[in-house]
PDB file of C-alpha atoms in Angstrom:
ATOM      1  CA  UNK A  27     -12.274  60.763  95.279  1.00  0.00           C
ATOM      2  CA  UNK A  28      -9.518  60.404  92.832  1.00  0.00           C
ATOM      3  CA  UNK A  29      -8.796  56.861  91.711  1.00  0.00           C
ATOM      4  CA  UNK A  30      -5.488  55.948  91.625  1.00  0.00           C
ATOM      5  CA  UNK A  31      -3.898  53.901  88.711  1.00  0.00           C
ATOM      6  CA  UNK A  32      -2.644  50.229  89.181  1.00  0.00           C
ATOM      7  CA  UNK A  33       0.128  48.525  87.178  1.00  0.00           C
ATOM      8  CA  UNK A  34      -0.923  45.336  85.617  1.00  0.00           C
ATOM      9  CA  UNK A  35       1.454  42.796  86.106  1.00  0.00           C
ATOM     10  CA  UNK A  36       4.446  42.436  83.810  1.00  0.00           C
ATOM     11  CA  UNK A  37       3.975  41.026  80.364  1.00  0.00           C
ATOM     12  CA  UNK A  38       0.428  40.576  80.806  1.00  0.00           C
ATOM     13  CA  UNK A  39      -1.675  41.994  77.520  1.00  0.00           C
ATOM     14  CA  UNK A  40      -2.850  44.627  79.798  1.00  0.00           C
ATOM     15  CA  UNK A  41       0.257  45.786  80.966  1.00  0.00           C
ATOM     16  CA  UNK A  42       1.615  45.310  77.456  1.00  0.00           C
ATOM     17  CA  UNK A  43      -1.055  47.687  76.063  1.00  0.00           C
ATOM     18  CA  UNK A  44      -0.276  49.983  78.574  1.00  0.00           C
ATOM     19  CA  UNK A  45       2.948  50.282  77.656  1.00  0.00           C
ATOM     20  CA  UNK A  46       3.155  50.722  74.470  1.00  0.00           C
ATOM     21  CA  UNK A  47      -0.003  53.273  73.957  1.00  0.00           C
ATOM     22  CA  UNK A  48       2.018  55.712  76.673  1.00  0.00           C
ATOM     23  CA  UNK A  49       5.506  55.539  75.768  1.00  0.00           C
ATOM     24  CA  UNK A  50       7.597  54.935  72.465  1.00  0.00           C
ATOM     25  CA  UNK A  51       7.625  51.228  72.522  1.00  0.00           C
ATOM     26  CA  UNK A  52       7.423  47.927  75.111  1.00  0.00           C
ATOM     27  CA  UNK A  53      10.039  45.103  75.844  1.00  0.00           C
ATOM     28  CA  UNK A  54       8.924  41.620  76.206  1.00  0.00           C
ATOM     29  CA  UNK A  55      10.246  38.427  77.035  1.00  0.00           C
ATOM     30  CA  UNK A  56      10.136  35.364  74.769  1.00  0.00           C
ATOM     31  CA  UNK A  57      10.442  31.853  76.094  1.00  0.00           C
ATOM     32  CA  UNK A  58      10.175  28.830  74.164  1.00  0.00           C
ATOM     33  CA  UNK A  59       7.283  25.756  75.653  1.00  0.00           C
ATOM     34  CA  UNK A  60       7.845  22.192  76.060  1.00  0.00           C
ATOM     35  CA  UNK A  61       5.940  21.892  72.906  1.00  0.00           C
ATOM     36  CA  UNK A  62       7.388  24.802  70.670  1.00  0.00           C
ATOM     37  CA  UNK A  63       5.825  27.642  70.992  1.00  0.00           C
ATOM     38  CA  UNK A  64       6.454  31.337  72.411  1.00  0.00           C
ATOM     39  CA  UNK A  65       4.916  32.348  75.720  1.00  0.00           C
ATOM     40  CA  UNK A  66       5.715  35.646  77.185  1.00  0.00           C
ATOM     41  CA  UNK A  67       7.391  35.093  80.651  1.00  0.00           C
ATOM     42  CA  UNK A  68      10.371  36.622  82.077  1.00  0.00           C
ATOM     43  CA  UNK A  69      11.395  34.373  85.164  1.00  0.00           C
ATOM     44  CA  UNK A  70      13.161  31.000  84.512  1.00  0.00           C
ATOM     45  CA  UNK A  71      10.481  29.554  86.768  1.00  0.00           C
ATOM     46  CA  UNK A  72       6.360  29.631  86.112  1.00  0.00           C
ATOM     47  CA  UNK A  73       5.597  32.629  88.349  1.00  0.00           C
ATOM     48  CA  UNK A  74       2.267  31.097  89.846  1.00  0.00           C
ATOM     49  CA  UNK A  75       2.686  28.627  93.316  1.00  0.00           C
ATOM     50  CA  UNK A  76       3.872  25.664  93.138  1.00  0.00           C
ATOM     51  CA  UNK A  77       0.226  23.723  93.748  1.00  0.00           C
ATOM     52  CA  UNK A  78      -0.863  25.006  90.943  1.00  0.00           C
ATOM     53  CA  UNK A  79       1.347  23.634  88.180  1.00  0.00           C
ATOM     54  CA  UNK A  80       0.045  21.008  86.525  1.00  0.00           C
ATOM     55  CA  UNK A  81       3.699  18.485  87.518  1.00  0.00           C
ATOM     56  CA  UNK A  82       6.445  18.757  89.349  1.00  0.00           C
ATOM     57  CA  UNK A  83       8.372  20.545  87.224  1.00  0.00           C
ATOM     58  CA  UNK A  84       8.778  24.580  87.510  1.00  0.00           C
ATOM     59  CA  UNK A  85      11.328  25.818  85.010  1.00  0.00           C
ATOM     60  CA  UNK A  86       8.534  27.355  81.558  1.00  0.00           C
ATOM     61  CA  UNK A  87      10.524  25.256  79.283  1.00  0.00           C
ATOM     62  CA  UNK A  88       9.129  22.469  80.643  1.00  0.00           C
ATOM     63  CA  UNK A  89       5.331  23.367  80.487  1.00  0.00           C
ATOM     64  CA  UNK A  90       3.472  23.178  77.333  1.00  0.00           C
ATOM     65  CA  UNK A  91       1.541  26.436  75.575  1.00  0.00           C
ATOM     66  CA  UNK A  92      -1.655  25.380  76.785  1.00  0.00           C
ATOM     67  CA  UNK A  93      -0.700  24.316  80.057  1.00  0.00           C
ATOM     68  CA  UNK A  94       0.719  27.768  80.608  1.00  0.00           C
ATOM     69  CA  UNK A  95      -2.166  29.823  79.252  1.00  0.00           C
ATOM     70  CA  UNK A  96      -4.198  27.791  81.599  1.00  0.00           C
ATOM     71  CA  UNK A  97      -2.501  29.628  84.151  1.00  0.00           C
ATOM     72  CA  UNK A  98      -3.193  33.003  82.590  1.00  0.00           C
ATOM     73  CA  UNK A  99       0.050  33.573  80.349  1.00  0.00           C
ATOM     74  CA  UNK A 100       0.315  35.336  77.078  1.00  0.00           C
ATOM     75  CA  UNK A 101       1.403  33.480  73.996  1.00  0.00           C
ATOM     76  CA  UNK A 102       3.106  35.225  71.719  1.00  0.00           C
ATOM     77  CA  UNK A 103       0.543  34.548  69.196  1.00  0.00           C
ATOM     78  CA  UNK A 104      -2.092  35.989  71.235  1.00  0.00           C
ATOM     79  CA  UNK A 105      -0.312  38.996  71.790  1.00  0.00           C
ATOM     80  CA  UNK A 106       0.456  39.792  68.066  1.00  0.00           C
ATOM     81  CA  UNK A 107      -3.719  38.836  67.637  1.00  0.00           C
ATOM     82  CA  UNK A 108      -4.503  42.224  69.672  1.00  0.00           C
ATOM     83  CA  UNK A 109      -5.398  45.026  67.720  1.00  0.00           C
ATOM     84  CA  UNK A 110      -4.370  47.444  69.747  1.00  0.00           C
ATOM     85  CA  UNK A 111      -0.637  46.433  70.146  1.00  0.00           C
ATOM     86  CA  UNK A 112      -0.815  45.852  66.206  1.00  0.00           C
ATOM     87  CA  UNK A 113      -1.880  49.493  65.537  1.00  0.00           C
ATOM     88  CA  UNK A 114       0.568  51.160  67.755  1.00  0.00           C
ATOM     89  CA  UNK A 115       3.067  48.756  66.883  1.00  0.00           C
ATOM     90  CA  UNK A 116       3.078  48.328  62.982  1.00  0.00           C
ATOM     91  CA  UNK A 117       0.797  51.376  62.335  1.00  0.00           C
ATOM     92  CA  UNK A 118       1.914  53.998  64.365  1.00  0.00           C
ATOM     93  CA  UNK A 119       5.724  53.246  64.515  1.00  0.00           C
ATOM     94  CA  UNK A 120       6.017  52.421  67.849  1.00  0.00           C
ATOM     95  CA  UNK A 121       9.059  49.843  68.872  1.00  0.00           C
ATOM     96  CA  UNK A 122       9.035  46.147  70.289  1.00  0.00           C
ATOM     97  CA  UNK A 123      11.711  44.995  71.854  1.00  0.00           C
ATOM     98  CA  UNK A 124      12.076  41.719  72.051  1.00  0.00           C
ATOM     99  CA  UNK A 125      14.242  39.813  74.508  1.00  0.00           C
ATOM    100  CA  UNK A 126      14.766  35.869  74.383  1.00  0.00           C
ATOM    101  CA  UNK A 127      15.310  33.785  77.104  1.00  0.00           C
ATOM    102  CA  UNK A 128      17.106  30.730  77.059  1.00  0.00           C
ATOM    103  CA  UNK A 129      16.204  27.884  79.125  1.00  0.00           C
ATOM    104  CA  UNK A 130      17.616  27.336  82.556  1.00  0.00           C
ATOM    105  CA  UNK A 131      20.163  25.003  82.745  1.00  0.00           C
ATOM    106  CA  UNK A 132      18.610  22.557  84.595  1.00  0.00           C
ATOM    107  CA  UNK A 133      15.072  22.404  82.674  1.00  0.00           C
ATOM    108  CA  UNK A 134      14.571  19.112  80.494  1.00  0.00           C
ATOM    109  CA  UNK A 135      16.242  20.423  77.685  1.00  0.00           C
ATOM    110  CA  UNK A 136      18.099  23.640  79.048  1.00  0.00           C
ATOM    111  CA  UNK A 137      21.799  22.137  78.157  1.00  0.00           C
ATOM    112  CA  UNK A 138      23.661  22.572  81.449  1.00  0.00           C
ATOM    113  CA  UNK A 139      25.709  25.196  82.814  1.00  0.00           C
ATOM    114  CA  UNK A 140      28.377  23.922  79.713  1.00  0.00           C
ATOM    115  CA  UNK A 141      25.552  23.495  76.870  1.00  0.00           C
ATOM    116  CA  UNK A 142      26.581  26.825  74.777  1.00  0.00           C
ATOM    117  CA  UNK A 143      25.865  25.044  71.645  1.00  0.00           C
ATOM    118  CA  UNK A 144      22.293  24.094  72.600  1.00  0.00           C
ATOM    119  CA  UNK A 145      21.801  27.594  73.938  1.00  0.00           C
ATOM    120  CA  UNK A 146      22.761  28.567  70.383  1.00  0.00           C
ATOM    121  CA  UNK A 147      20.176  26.402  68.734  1.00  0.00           C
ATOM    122  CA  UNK A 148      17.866  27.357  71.289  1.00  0.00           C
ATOM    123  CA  UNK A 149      17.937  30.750  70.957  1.00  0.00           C
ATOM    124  CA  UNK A 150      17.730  30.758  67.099  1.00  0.00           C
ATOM    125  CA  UNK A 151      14.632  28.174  67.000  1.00  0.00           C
ATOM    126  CA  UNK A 152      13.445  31.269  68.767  1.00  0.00           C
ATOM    127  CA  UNK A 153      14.343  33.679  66.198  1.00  0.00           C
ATOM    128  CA  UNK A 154      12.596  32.080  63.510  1.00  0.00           C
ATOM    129  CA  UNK A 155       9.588  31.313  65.262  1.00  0.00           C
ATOM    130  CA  UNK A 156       9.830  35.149  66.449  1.00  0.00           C
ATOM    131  CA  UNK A 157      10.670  36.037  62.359  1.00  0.00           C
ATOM    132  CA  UNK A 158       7.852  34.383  60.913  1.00  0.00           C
ATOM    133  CA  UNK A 159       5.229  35.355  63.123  1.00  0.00           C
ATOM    134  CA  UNK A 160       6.513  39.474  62.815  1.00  0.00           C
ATOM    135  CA  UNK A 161       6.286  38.748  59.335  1.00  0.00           C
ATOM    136  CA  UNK A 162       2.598  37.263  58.972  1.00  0.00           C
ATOM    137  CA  UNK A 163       1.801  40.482  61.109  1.00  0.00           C
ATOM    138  CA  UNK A 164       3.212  42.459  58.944  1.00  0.00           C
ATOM    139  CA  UNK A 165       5.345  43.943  61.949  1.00  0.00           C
ATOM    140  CA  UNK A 166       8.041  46.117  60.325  1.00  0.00           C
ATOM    141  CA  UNK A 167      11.717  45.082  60.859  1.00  0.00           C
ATOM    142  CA  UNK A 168      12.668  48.438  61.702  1.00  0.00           C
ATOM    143  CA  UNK A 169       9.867  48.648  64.179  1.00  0.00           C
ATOM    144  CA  UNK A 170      11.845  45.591  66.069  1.00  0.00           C
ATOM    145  CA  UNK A 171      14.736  44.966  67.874  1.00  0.00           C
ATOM    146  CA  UNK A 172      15.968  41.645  68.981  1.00  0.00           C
ATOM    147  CA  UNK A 173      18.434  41.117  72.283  1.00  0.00           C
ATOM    148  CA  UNK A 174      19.106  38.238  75.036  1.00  0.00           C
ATOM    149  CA  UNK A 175      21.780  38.453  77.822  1.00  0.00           C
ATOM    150  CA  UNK A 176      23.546  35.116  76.178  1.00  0.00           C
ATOM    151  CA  UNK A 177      27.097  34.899  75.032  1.00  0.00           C
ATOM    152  CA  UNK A 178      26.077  33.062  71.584  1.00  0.00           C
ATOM    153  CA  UNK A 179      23.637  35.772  70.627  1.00  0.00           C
ATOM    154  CA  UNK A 180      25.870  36.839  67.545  1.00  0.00           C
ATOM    155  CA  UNK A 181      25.922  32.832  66.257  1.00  0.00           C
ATOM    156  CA  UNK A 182      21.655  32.196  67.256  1.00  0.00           C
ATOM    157  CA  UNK A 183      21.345  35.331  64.558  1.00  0.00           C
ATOM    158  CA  UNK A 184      22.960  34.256  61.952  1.00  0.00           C
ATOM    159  CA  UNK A 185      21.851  30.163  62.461  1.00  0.00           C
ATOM    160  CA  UNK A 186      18.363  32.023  62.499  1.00  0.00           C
ATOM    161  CA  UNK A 187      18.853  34.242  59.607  1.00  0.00           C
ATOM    162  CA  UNK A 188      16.672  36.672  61.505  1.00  0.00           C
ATOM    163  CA  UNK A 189      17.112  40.110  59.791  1.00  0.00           C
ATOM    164  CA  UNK A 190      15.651  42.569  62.336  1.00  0.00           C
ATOM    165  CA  UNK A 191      18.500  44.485  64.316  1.00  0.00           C
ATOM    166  CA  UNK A 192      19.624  42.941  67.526  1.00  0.00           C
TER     167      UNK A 192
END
């Protein structure tokens, strides 16, 4: 009996892995915690059920690194830690393509609908977080592309100083 082959789900380390060990490079998505740090999560909202979130609140942004780990998300950190992605990704050439997320409006400190200027700042807290932890990696800049669906993109570079291509 052949066994088929099941997808881990997205931006796990095992789907992360996956990716980048059969194809030229992986995208990620960065979100800032409660607390500072970078998780990997794409949705606005802490994909697990709603009983199982340690308060009320759903949006990431509000949830702190450890609290979100608890529920089985990747920190950044923790993702740059793996040996594996660090040999295909620094050693072998391969790309990461990183995409940052900025809060939802309506998290604690998302801004509003109107807040481009905290979007901004958001974004390019981000960056340097992002910048320095590529660099004690040793991840190569041109091994790294930075990108975010968010008007102010141009401004978070250059209030980052990040100098990987976006």
């Amino acid at each position: 009996m052949k066994l088929m082959w099941q997808q881990a789900p997205e931006n796990t380390l095992e789907s992360l892995r996956h990716g980048i060990q059969s194809n030229d490079g992986i995208e990620f998505d960065v979100r800032m915690t409660r607390d500072g740090e970078l998780i990997i999560h794409h949705d606005p909202e802490v994909s697990v059920p709603t009983q199982q979130l340690p308060h009320a609140y759903s949006w990431v942004e509000n949830h702190t690194l450890d609290e979100l780990t608890s529920l089985g998300f990747l920190s950044f950190r923790s993702m740059l830690e793996d040996t594996q992605l660090q040999t295909e990704w620094r050693d072998k050439g391969k790309m990461g393509c990183v995409e940052f997320k900025r809060p939802h409006p309506r998290a604690l400190y998302g801004g509003g609908f109107f807040g481009k200027k905290q979007h901004i700042s958001h974004v390019a807290m981000m960056m340097e977080q992002t910048e320095l932890l590529l660099k004690e990696f040793e991840i190569p800049s041109e091994n790294t592309v930075y990108y975010s669906f968010h008007t102010g993109m141009e401004s978070s570079v250059q209030s980052s100083g990040a100098g990987r291509p976006w």
